Short mmCIF file of C-alpha atoms in Angstrom, two decimals:
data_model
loop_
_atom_site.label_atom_id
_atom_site.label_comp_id
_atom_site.label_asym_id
_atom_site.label_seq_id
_atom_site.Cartn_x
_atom_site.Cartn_y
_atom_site.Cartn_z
CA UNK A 1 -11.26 -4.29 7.13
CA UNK A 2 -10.41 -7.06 4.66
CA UNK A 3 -8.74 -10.07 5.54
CA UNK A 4 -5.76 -10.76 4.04
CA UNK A 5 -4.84 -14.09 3.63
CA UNK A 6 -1.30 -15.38 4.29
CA UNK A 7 1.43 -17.98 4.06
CA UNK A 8 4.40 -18.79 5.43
CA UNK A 9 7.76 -20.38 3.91
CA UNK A 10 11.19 -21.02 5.87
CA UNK A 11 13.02 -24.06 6.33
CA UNK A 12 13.99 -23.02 9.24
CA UNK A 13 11.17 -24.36 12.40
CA UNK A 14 11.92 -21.86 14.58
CA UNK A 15 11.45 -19.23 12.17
CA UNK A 16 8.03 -20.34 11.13
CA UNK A 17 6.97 -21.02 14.51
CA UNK A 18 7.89 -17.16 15.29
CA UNK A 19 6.05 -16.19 12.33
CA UNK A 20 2.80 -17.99 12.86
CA UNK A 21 2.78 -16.28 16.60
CA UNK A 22 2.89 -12.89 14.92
CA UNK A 23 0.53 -13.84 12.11
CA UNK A 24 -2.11 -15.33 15.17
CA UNK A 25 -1.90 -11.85 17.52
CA UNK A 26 -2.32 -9.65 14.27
CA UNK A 27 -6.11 -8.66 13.64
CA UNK A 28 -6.83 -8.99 10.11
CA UNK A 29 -4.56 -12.25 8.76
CA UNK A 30 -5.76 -15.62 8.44
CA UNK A 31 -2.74 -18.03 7.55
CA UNK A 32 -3.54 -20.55 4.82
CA UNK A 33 -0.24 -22.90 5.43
CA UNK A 34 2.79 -23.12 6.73
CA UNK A 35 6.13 -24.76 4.60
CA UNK A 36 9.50 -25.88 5.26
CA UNK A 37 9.33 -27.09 2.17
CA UNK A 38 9.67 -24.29 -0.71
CA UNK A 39 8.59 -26.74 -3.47
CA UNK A 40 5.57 -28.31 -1.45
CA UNK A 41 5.28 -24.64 -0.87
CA UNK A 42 5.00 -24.05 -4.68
CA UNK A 43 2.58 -26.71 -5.35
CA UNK A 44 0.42 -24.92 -2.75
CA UNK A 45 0.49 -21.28 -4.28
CA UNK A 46 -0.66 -22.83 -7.27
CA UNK A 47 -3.83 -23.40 -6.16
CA UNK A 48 -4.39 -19.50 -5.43
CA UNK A 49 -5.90 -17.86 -2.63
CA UNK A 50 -3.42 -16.33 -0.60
CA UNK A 51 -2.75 -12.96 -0.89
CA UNK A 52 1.14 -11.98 1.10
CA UNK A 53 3.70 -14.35 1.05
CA UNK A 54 6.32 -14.15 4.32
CA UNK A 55 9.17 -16.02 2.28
CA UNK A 56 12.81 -16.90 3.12
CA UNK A 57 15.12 -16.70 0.88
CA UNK A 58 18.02 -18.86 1.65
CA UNK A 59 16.53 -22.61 0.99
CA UNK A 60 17.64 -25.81 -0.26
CA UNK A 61 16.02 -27.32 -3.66
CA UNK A 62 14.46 -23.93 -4.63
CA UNK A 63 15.19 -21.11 -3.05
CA UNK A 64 12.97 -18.15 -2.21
CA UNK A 65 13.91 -15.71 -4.89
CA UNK A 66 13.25 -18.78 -7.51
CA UNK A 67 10.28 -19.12 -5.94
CA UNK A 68 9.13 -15.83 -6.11
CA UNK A 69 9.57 -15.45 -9.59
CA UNK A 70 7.07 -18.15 -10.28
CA UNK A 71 4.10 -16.99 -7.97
CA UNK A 72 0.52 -16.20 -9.27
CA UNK A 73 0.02 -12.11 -9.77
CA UNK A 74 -2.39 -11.70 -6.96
CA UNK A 75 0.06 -12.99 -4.61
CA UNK A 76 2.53 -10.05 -2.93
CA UNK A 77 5.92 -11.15 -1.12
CA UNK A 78 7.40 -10.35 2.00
CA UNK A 79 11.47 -11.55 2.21
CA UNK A 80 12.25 -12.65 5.93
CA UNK A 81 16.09 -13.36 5.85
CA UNK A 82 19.23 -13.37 7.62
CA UNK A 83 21.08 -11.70 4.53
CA UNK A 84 20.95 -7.95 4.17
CA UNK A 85 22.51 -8.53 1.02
CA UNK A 86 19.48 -9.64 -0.64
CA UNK A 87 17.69 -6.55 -0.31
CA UNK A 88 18.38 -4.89 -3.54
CA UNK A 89 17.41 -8.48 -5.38
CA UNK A 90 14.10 -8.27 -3.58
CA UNK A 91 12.66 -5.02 -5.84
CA UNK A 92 13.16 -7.69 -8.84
CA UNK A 93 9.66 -9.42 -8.07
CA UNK A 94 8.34 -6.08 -6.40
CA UNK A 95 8.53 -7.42 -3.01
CA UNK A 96 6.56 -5.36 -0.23
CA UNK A 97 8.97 -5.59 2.17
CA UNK A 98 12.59 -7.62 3.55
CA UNK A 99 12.38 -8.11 6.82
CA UNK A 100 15.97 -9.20 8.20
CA UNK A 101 16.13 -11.41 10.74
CA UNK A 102 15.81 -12.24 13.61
CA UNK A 103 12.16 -10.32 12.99
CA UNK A 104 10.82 -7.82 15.31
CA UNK A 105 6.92 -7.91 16.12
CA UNK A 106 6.99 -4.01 14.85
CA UNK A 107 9.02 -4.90 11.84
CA UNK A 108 6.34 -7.42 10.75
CA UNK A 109 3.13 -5.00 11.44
CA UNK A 110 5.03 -2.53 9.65
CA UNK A 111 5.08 -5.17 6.69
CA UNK A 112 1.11 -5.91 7.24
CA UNK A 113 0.21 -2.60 6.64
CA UNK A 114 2.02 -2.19 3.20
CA UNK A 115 0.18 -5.33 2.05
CA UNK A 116 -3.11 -3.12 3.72
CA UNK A 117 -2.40 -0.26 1.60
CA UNK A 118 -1.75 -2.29 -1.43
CA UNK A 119 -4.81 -4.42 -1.37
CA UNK A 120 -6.76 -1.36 -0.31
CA UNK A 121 -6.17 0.17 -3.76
CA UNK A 122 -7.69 -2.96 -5.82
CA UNK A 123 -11.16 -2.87 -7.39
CA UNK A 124 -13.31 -4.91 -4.60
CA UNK A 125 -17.07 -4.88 -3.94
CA UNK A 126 -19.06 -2.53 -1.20
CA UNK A 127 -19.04 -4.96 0.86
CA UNK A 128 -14.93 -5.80 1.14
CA UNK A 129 -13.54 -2.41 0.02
CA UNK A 130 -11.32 -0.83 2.50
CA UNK A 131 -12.54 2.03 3.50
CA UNK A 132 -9.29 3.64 5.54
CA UNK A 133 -5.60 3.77 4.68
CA UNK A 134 -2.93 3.58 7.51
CA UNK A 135 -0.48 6.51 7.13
CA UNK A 136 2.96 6.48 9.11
CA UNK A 137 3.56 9.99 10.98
CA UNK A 138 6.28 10.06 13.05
CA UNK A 139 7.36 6.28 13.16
CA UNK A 140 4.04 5.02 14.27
CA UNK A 141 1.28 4.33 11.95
CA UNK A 142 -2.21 6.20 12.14
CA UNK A 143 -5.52 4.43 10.69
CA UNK A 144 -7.19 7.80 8.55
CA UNK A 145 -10.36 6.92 7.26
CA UNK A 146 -11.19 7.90 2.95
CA UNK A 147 -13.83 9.51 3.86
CA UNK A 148 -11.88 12.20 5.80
CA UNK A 149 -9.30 12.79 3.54
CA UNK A 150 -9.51 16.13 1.49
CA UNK A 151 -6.53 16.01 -0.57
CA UNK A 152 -3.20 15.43 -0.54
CA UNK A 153 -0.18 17.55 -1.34
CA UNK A 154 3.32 16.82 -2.39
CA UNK A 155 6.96 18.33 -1.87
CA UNK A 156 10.15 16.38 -2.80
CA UNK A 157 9.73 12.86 -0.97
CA UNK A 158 7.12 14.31 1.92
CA UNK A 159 3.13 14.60 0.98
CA UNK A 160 0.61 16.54 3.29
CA UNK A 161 -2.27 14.44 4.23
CA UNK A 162 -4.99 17.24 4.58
CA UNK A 163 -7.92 16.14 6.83
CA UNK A 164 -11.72 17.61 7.63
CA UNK A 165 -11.55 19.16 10.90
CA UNK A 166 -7.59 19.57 11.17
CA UNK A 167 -5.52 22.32 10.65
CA UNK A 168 -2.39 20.64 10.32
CA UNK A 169 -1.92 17.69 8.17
CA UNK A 170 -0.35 14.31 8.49
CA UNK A 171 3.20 14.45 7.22
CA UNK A 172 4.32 11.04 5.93
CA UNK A 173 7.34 9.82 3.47
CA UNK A 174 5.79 9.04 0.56
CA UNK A 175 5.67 10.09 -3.42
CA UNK A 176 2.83 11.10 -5.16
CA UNK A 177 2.70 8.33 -7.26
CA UNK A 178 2.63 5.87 -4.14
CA UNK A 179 0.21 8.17 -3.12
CA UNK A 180 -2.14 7.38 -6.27
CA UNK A 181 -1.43 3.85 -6.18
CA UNK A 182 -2.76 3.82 -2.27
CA UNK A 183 -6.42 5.97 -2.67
CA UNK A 184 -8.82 4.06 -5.02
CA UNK A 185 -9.39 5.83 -8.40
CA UNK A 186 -12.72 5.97 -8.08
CA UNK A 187 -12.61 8.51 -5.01
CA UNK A 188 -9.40 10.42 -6.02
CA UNK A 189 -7.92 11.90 -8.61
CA UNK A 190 -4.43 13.20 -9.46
CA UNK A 191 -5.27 17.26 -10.81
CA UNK A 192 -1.64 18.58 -10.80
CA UNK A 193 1.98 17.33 -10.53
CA UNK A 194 2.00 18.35 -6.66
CA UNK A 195 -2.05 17.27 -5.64
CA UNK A 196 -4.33 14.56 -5.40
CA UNK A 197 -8.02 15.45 -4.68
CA UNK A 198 -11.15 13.91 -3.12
CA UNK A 199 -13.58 13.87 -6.02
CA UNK A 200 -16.70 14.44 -3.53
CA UNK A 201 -14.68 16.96 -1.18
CA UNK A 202 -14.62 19.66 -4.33
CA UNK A 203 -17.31 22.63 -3.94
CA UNK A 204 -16.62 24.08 -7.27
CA UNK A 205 -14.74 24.46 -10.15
CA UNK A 206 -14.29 27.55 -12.11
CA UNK A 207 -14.15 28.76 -15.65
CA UNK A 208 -10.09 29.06 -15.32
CA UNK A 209 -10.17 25.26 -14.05
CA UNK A 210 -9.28 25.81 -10.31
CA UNK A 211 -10.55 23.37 -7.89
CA UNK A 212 -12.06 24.79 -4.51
CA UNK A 213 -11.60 22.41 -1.61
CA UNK A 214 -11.80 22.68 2.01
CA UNK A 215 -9.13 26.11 2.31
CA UNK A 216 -7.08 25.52 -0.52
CA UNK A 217 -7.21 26.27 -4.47
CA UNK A 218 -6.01 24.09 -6.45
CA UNK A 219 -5.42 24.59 -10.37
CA UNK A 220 -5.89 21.72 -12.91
CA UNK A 221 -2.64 21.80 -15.26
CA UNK A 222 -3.02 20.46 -18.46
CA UNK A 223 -1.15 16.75 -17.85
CA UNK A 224 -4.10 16.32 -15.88
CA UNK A 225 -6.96 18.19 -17.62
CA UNK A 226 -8.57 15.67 -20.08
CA UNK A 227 -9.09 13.14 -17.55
CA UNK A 228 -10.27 15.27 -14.86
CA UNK A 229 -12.73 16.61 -17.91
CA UNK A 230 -13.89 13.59 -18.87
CA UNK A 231 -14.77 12.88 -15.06
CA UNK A 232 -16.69 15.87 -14.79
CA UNK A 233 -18.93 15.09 -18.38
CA UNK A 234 -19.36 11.78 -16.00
CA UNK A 235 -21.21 13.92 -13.64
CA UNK A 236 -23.20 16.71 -15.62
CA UNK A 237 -25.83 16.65 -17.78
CA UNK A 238 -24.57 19.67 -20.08
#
């Protein structure tokens, strides 16, 4: 699993104090710094490094949403606040998540696992890929490894996790696009409007273009077709 690096910025002690416990009981995170300070904080993030940013937004000198706006590309924000009001600001710099306070343990995993998914879609070597997803079924979140994943189906704002050796699949609130965005592009591929595929799960292919894997077949449509050609020249010699 690869580490994600954090840090933390409130001006509040208490609330940085909370979020270091949760930061040192969570598997996975190594926290980089902790700030009261949002321009100290600044001068920090400039040096690079640190991948998810739990960030309050309400702060003298510069606040968090100033802040935010000024943070290097690799780094991903999470808003901790006392201000529901702020939410809809948030999607501005593509925050992960807005965690309102006062911040439940829960809450904060539930933010951990976004940044997961997100850094588990990134180009990284064999040795710090990630190499499962977690997938939330039924509001707790299940680790499902790549490997077991045979493709996914969509329907409105529900997809269909289909898994080897299951008959049912994992049911999750998600779009298709999120979807793409979560499974590396390397291993998946997006055939149709309504199906993403595992790439090494396919047993054949025939002349009308129709994917067979595990039960299901699954046509190509022609949004899809070039690229999914063009992956297959990849891997013939013809």
């Amino acid at each position: 699993m690869r580490t994600i690096t954090c840090m933390i910025v409130d001006d509040e002690p208490l609330a940085v104090r909370l979020l270091e416990s949760f930061v040192d009981k969570t598997p996975g995170l190594q926290l980089l710094g902790s700030y009261t300070d949002s321009v100290e904080a600044m001068t920090a993030l400039k040096g690079g490094g640190v991948d998810l940013l739990f960030l309050d937004i309400q702060m003298p000198d510069m606040n968090g949403m100033e802040l935010a706006h000024m943070l290097p590309p690799e780094t991903r924000v999470v808003f901790t606040t006392a201000f529901k009001e702020y939410a809809f600001e948030s999607y501005e710099v593509s925050a992960l998540d807005f965690l309102l306070k006062p911040i439940r343990y829960n809450k904060f995993i539930a933010a951990v696992e976004k940044a997961r998914q997100w850094y588990g879609r990134e180009p990284a070597d064999d040795a710090t890929k990630a190499d499962t997803i977690f997938i939330k079924v039924d509001g707790e979140y299940r680790q499902v490894p790549l490997s077991g994943i045979l493709y996914v189906s969509g329907m409105k704002d529900y997809v269909m996790f289909w898994l080897e050796g299951e008959k049912r699949p994992l049911v999750t609130h998600l779009t298709m696009k999120a979807v793409e965005e979560m499974l590396p592009a390397a291993q998946f591929m997006r055939v149709h409007r309504s199906y993403v595929v595992a790439l090494n799960k396919i047993r054949s292919i025939d002349r009308n273009d129709c994917i067979y894997i595990g039960d299901e077949i699954i046509r190509v449509t022609d949004a899809y077709r070039d690229a999914f050609l063009q992956f297959l020249s990849k891997k013939t010699r013809q």
